CSV table of C-alpha atoms and ligand atoms in Angstrom, one decimal:
chain,number,residue,atom,x,y,z
A,107,MET,CA,9.3,-15.3,-76.9
A,108,ASP,CA,8.0,-17.7,-79.5
A,109,LEU,CA,4.4,-18.8,-80.1
A,110,LEU,CA,5.0,-22.4,-79.0
A,111,GLU,CA,6.2,-21.2,-75.6
A,112,LEU,CA,3.1,-19.1,-75.2
A,113,ILE,CA,0.8,-22.0,-76.1
A,114,LEU,CA,2.5,-24.3,-73.7
A,115,GLU,CA,2.6,-21.8,-70.8
A,116,TYR,CA,-1.0,-20.8,-71.4
A,117,HIS,CA,-2.4,-24.3,-71.5
A,118,LYS,CA,-0.3,-26.4,-69.2
A,119,GLY,CA,-2.0,-25.4,-66.0
A,120,ASN,CA,-5.4,-26.5,-67.3
A,121,GLN,CA,-7.0,-29.9,-67.0
A,122,ARG,CA,-7.9,-29.8,-70.7
A,123,GLN,CA,-6.3,-28.3,-73.8
A,124,GLY,CA,-9.4,-28.6,-76.0
A,125,PRO,CA,-13.2,-28.8,-75.6
A,126,GLY,CA,-14.4,-31.9,-73.8
A,127,SER,CA,-15.7,-33.2,-70.5
A,128,GLU,CA,-15.6,-36.2,-68.2
A,129,GLU,CA,-19.2,-36.9,-69.2
A,130,ALA,CA,-18.4,-36.9,-72.9
A,131,THR,CA,-15.4,-39.2,-72.3
A,132,LEU,CA,-17.6,-41.6,-70.3
A,133,LYS,CA,-20.4,-41.5,-72.9
A,134,ALA,CA,-17.9,-42.4,-75.7
A,135,LEU,CA,-16.4,-45.2,-73.4
A,136,SER,CA,-19.9,-46.6,-72.9
A,137,TYR,CA,-20.0,-47.7,-76.6
A,138,ILE,CA,-16.9,-49.9,-76.1
A,139,PRO,CA,-17.2,-53.4,-74.6
A,140,CYS,CA,-15.8,-53.7,-71.1
A,141,LEU,CA,-12.1,-53.4,-70.8
A,142,ASN,CA,-10.2,-55.6,-68.3
A,143,GLU,CA,-6.7,-55.4,-66.8
A,144,LYS,CA,-5.2,-57.0,-69.9
A,145,SER,CA,-6.7,-54.4,-72.2
A,146,ARG,CA,-4.5,-51.7,-73.6
A,147,ILE,CA,-5.6,-48.1,-74.5
A,148,LEU,CA,-3.4,-45.7,-76.5
A,149,ASP,CA,-4.4,-42.0,-75.8
A,150,ILE,CA,-2.9,-39.9,-78.6
A,151,GLY,CA,-2.3,-36.2,-78.1
A,152,CYS,CA,-3.2,-36.6,-74.5
A,153,GLY,CA,-2.1,-33.1,-73.4
A,154,THR,CA,-2.2,-32.8,-69.6
A,155,GLY,CA,-4.4,-35.9,-69.5
A,156,GLY,CA,-7.9,-34.9,-68.4
A,157,GLN,CA,-9.4,-37.8,-70.4
A,158,THR,CA,-6.5,-40.1,-69.6
A,159,ILE,CA,-7.3,-39.9,-65.9
A,160,THR,CA,-11.0,-40.5,-66.6
A,161,LEU,CA,-10.2,-43.5,-68.7
A,162,ALA,CA,-7.9,-44.9,-66.0
A,163,LYS,CA,-10.5,-44.3,-63.2
A,164,ASN,CA,-13.3,-46.0,-65.2
A,165,THR,CA,-11.6,-49.0,-66.8
A,166,ALA,CA,-9.2,-51.6,-65.6
A,167,ALA,CA,-7.0,-51.1,-68.7
A,168,GLN,CA,-3.3,-50.2,-69.1
A,169,ILE,CA,-3.0,-46.8,-70.7
A,170,THR,CA,-0.2,-45.4,-72.8
A,171,ALA,CA,-0.6,-41.7,-73.3
A,172,VAL,CA,1.5,-39.9,-75.9
A,173,ASP,CA,2.0,-36.2,-76.7
A,174,MET,CA,4.8,-34.2,-78.3
A,175,PHE,CA,5.2,-31.9,-75.3
A,176,PRO,CA,7.0,-33.3,-72.2
A,177,GLN,CA,5.7,-30.4,-70.2
A,178,PHE,CA,2.1,-31.7,-70.7
A,179,LEU,CA,3.2,-35.3,-69.9
A,180,GLU,CA,4.8,-34.1,-66.7
A,181,MET,CA,1.4,-32.6,-65.6
A,182,LEU,CA,-0.3,-35.8,-66.6
A,183,MET,CA,2.0,-37.9,-64.5
A,184,LYS,CA,1.6,-35.5,-61.5
A,185,ASN,CA,-2.1,-36.0,-61.7
A,186,ALA,CA,-1.7,-39.8,-62.1
A,187,LYS,CA,0.4,-39.8,-59.0
A,188,GLU,CA,-2.2,-37.8,-57.0
A,189,ASN,CA,-4.8,-40.3,-58.1
A,190,ASN,CA,-2.7,-43.4,-57.4
A,191,LEU,CA,-2.8,-44.4,-61.1
A,192,THR,CA,0.9,-44.5,-62.0
A,193,ASP,CA,0.8,-48.3,-62.2
A,194,ARG,CA,-1.7,-48.1,-65.1
A,195,ILE,CA,-0.6,-45.0,-67.0
A,196,VAL,CA,2.6,-44.7,-69.0
A,197,ALA,CA,3.4,-41.3,-70.6
A,198,GLU,CA,5.6,-41.3,-73.8
A,199,GLU,CA,6.9,-38.3,-75.7
A,200,MET,CA,6.1,-39.2,-79.3
A,201,LEU,CA,4.8,-37.7,-82.5
A,202,MET,CA,1.3,-38.9,-83.5
A,203,GLU,CA,2.5,-39.1,-87.2
A,204,SER,CA,5.4,-41.4,-86.3
A,205,LEU,CA,4.3,-43.7,-83.5
A,206,THR,CA,6.8,-46.4,-82.7
A,207,PHE,CA,4.5,-49.2,-81.3
A,208,LYS,CA,4.2,-52.7,-82.6
A,209,GLU,CA,1.2,-53.4,-84.9
A,210,HIS,CA,-1.9,-54.9,-83.3
A,211,SER,CA,-0.9,-53.7,-79.8
A,212,PHE,CA,-4.0,-51.9,-78.6
A,213,ASP,CA,-7.6,-52.7,-77.9
A,214,VAL,CA,-8.6,-49.0,-78.1
A,215,ILE,CA,-7.2,-45.9,-79.6
A,216,TRP,CA,-8.4,-42.7,-77.9
A,217,SER,CA,-7.8,-39.2,-79.2
A,218,GLU,CA,-9.7,-36.1,-78.0
A,219,GLY,CA,-9.3,-32.9,-79.9
A,220,ALA,CA,-5.9,-33.8,-81.3
A,221,VAL,CA,-6.1,-35.7,-84.6
A,222,TYR,CA,-6.5,-32.4,-86.5
A,223,ASN,CA,-2.8,-31.8,-86.0
A,224,ILE,CA,-2.1,-34.3,-88.7
A,225,GLY,CA,-5.5,-34.4,-90.3
A,226,PHE,CA,-8.5,-36.7,-89.6
A,227,GLU,CA,-8.1,-39.0,-92.6
A,228,LYS,CA,-4.3,-39.3,-92.2
A,229,GLY,CA,-4.6,-40.0,-88.5
A,230,LEU,CA,-7.3,-42.6,-88.9
A,231,SER,CA,-5.5,-44.4,-91.7
A,232,LEU,CA,-2.1,-44.3,-90.0
A,233,TRP,CA,-3.3,-45.5,-86.6
A,234,ARG,CA,-5.5,-48.4,-87.7
A,235,LYS,CA,-2.5,-50.8,-87.8
A,236,TYR,CA,-1.8,-50.4,-84.1
A,237,LEU,CA,-5.3,-51.7,-83.2
A,238,LYS,CA,-5.9,-55.4,-82.6
A,239,GLU,CA,-8.4,-57.0,-85.0
A,240,ASP,CA,-11.4,-56.4,-82.7
A,241,GLY,CA,-10.1,-53.0,-81.6
A,242,TYR,CA,-12.1,-49.7,-81.3
A,243,ILE,CA,-11.2,-46.1,-82.0
A,244,ALA,CA,-12.8,-43.1,-80.2
A,245,VAL,CA,-11.8,-39.7,-81.6
A,246,SER,CA,-13.2,-36.2,-81.4
A,247,GLU,CA,-13.0,-33.9,-84.3
A,248,ILE,CA,-14.4,-30.5,-85.2
A,249,SER,CA,-17.3,-30.9,-87.6
A,250,TRP,CA,-20.2,-29.0,-89.2
A,251,LEU,CA,-23.5,-29.8,-87.7
A,252,THR,CA,-25.6,-28.4,-90.6
A,253,GLY,CA,-25.4,-28.7,-94.4
A,254,THR,CA,-24.9,-25.0,-94.8
A,255,ARG,CA,-23.7,-22.1,-92.6
A,256,PRO,CA,-23.0,-18.4,-92.7
A,257,GLU,CA,-20.0,-17.4,-94.8
A,258,GLU,CA,-18.2,-15.7,-91.9
A,259,ILE,CA,-17.9,-18.9,-89.8
A,260,GLU,CA,-17.3,-21.1,-92.8
A,261,GLN,CA,-14.3,-18.9,-93.8
A,262,TYR,CA,-13.0,-18.6,-90.2
A,263,TRP,CA,-12.8,-22.4,-89.7
A,264,VAL,CA,-11.7,-23.4,-93.2
A,265,ASN,CA,-8.7,-21.0,-92.8
A,266,LEU,CA,-7.8,-22.7,-89.5
A,267,TYR,CA,-8.5,-26.3,-90.5
A,268,SER,CA,-9.3,-27.1,-94.1
A,269,GLU,CA,-10.4,-30.6,-93.3
A,270,ILE,CA,-13.4,-29.4,-91.3
A,271,ASP,CA,-16.5,-31.1,-92.8
A,272,THR,CA,-20.0,-32.3,-92.1
A,273,VAL,CA,-20.7,-35.2,-89.8
A,274,GLU,CA,-22.0,-37.2,-92.7
A,275,ASN,CA,-18.7,-36.7,-94.6
A,276,LYS,CA,-16.6,-37.5,-91.5
A,277,LEU,CA,-18.5,-40.8,-91.1
A,278,ALA,CA,-17.7,-41.6,-94.7
A,279,VAL,CA,-14.0,-40.9,-94.1
A,280,ILE,CA,-14.0,-43.2,-91.1
A,281,GLU,CA,-15.5,-46.0,-93.2
A,282,LYS,CA,-13.0,-45.3,-96.0
A,283,CYS,CA,-10.1,-45.6,-93.5
A,284,GLY,CA,-11.2,-49.2,-92.6
A,285,TYR,CA,-13.6,-48.9,-89.7
A,286,GLU,CA,-17.3,-49.6,-89.0
A,287,ILE,CA,-19.2,-46.8,-87.4
A,288,VAL,CA,-20.4,-47.6,-83.8
A,289,SER,CA,-21.8,-44.2,-82.7
A,290,HIS,CA,-21.2,-40.5,-82.7
A,291,PHE,CA,-22.4,-37.4,-80.7
A,292,ALA,CA,-21.7,-33.7,-80.6
A,293,LEU,CA,-20.0,-32.1,-77.6
A,294,ASP,CA,-22.3,-29.7,-75.6
A,295,ASP,CA,-21.8,-26.1,-74.5
A,296,LYS,CA,-20.2,-27.1,-71.2
A,297,CYS,CA,-17.4,-28.9,-73.0
A,298,TRP,CA,-16.5,-25.6,-74.9
A,299,ILE,CA,-17.3,-22.9,-72.4
A,300,ASP,CA,-17.0,-24.2,-68.8
A,301,ASN,CA,-14.2,-26.6,-69.5
A,302,TYR,CA,-12.2,-24.9,-72.2
A,303,TYR,CA,-12.7,-21.2,-72.9
A,304,GLN,CA,-13.7,-20.0,-69.4
A,305,PRO,CA,-10.6,-21.4,-67.6
A,306,LEU,CA,-8.4,-19.8,-70.3
A,307,ILE,CA,-10.2,-16.4,-70.0
A,308,ASP,CA,-9.9,-16.6,-66.2
A,309,ASN,CA,-6.1,-17.0,-66.5
A,310,SER,CA,-5.6,-14.2,-69.0
A,311,GLU,CA,-4.9,-11.3,-66.7
A,312,GLU,CA,-2.3,-13.3,-64.7
A,313,PHE,CA,-0.8,-14.5,-68.0
A,314,LEU,CA,-0.5,-11.0,-69.3
A,315,LYS,CA,1.1,-9.8,-66.1
A,316,LYS,CA,3.6,-12.6,-66.3
A,317,TYR,CA,4.8,-11.5,-69.7
A,318,ASN,CA,4.7,-7.8,-68.8
A,319,TYR,CA,1.7,-7.0,-71.0
A,320,ALA,CA,3.8,-7.7,-74.1
A,321,ASP,CA,2.1,-7.0,-77.5
A,322,GLU,CA,2.7,-10.6,-78.7
A,323,VAL,CA,0.9,-11.9,-75.7
A,324,LYS,CA,-2.0,-9.4,-76.1
A,325,ASP,CA,-2.3,-10.6,-79.8
A,326,PHE,CA,-2.2,-14.2,-78.8
A,327,LEU,CA,-4.9,-13.7,-76.2
A,328,GLU,CA,-7.0,-11.7,-78.7
A,329,GLN,CA,-7.0,-14.7,-81.1
A,330,GLY,CA,-8.4,-16.8,-78.3
A,331,LYS,CA,-11.1,-14.3,-77.6
A,332,ILE,CA,-12.1,-14.1,-81.3
A,333,GLU,CA,-12.4,-17.9,-81.4
A,334,ALA,CA,-14.6,-17.9,-78.2
A,335,ASP,CA,-16.7,-15.2,-79.6
A,336,MET,CA,-17.2,-17.1,-82.9
A,337,TYR,CA,-18.3,-20.1,-80.9
A,338,ASN,CA,-20.8,-18.1,-78.9
A,339,ARG,CA,-22.3,-16.6,-82.1
A,340,PHE,CA,-22.2,-19.7,-84.4
A,341,LYS,CA,-22.4,-22.7,-82.1
A,342,ASP,CA,-25.5,-24.0,-83.8
A,343,TYR,CA,-23.4,-24.7,-86.9
A,344,TYR,CA,-20.4,-26.6,-85.5
A,345,SER,CA,-19.0,-28.5,-82.6
A,346,TYR,CA,-16.4,-31.2,-81.8
A,347,VAL,CA,-18.1,-34.5,-82.5
A,348,PHE,CA,-17.0,-37.7,-80.8
A,349,TYR,CA,-16.8,-40.6,-83.3
A,350,ILE,CA,-16.6,-44.2,-82.0
A,351,ALA,CA,-15.8,-46.9,-84.5
A,352,LYS,CA,-14.6,-50.5,-84.7
A,353,LYS,CA,-11.8,-51.8,-86.8
A,354,ASN,CA,-13.3,-53.4,-90.0
A,355,ARG,CA,-11.7,-56.8,-90.3
A,356,SER,CA,-12.7,-57.4,-93.9
A,357,PHE,CA,-11.3,-54.0,-95.0
A,358,VAL,CA,-8.9,-54.2,-97.9
A,359,HIS,CA,-6.8,-51.1,-99.0
B,977,SAM,N1,-6.5,-34.5,-75.5
B,977,SAM,C1,-6.2,-33.3,-74.8
B,977,SAM,C2,-7.6,-32.7,-74.4
B,977,SAM,O1,-8.6,-33.0,-75.0
B,977,SAM,O2,-7.5,-31.9,-73.4
B,977,SAM,C3,-5.4,-32.3,-75.5
B,977,SAM,C4,-6.0,-31.8,-76.8
B,977,SAM,S1,-5.0,-30.4,-77.5
B,977,SAM,C5,-6.1,-29.5,-78.4
B,977,SAM,C6,-4.0,-31.3,-78.7
B,977,SAM,C7,-2.8,-32.0,-78.2
B,977,SAM,O3,-2.1,-32.6,-79.3
B,977,SAM,C8,-1.8,-31.1,-77.5
B,977,SAM,O4,-1.5,-31.7,-76.2
B,977,SAM,C9,-0.6,-31.1,-78.3
B,977,SAM,O5,0.6,-31.0,-77.6
B,977,SAM,C10,-0.7,-32.5,-79.0
B,977,SAM,N2,0.0,-32.5,-80.3
B,977,SAM,C11,-0.1,-31.6,-81.3
B,977,SAM,N3,0.6,-32.1,-82.4
B,977,SAM,C12,1.1,-33.3,-82.1
B,977,SAM,C13,1.9,-34.3,-82.7
B,977,SAM,N4,2.3,-34.1,-84.0
B,977,SAM,N5,2.2,-35.4,-82.1
B,977,SAM,C14,1.9,-35.6,-80.8
B,977,SAM,N6,1.1,-34.7,-80.1
B,977,SAM,C15,0.7,-33.6,-80.7
């Protein structure tokens, strides 16, 4: 069994595949001018679509949700159907590094806990062209909340994601990529524990049983436990931060 299969199986039954909450999605949305039925949102790295459904329920916009895994998109469309939202949500299997949309197609680009897969700066630069001239981007990204931090947590996260950086430096990257900062805020404990780690921990025993207590599965779950333990010990130093920005019209490369 390969790691990819484990990741998919472990995460696909959950509403979220990363830290976040309906409240955080709505708070980020509150910084974006009202969207009407002609507005278009692109949700990149949507997973099973927790935030996609929230966006559809709280705007009148048309939403295109993309992810590399069809298994996640199937779950999203099942939820969309249950919520009578299939007329406003389209799911497309697509890589975030090679989107195939026309330039200037979207009013808003949304991406929760996903841009790290190609890197924050690369994602923000690549995606800018798909926004209309007065478009907005709302993206969450793991960030240091303090100027310094204990070596143990610094090493842990730098090994997992070398682009992790302070909020101040992330804001500078956003501007460098051709956007004007609108707002930013850090995700709270609930986003990490109640909505992400706890549901995974609750599923662990059943998951182990399903794979006959295989050593690879035990190792995989152990990595998750270590990450959750790190969060509990060092949460004062880092979090996902939601960044909301507007396309800078006068930006020249
Ligand atoms: N936005 C969802 C949420 O917050 O619950 C999912 C976040 S999950 C941490 C990251 C998502 O990015 C996964 O659904 C994964 O399949 C997707 N992903 C990873 N690499 C990708 C790529 N290169 N292109 C498209 N999607 C990708």
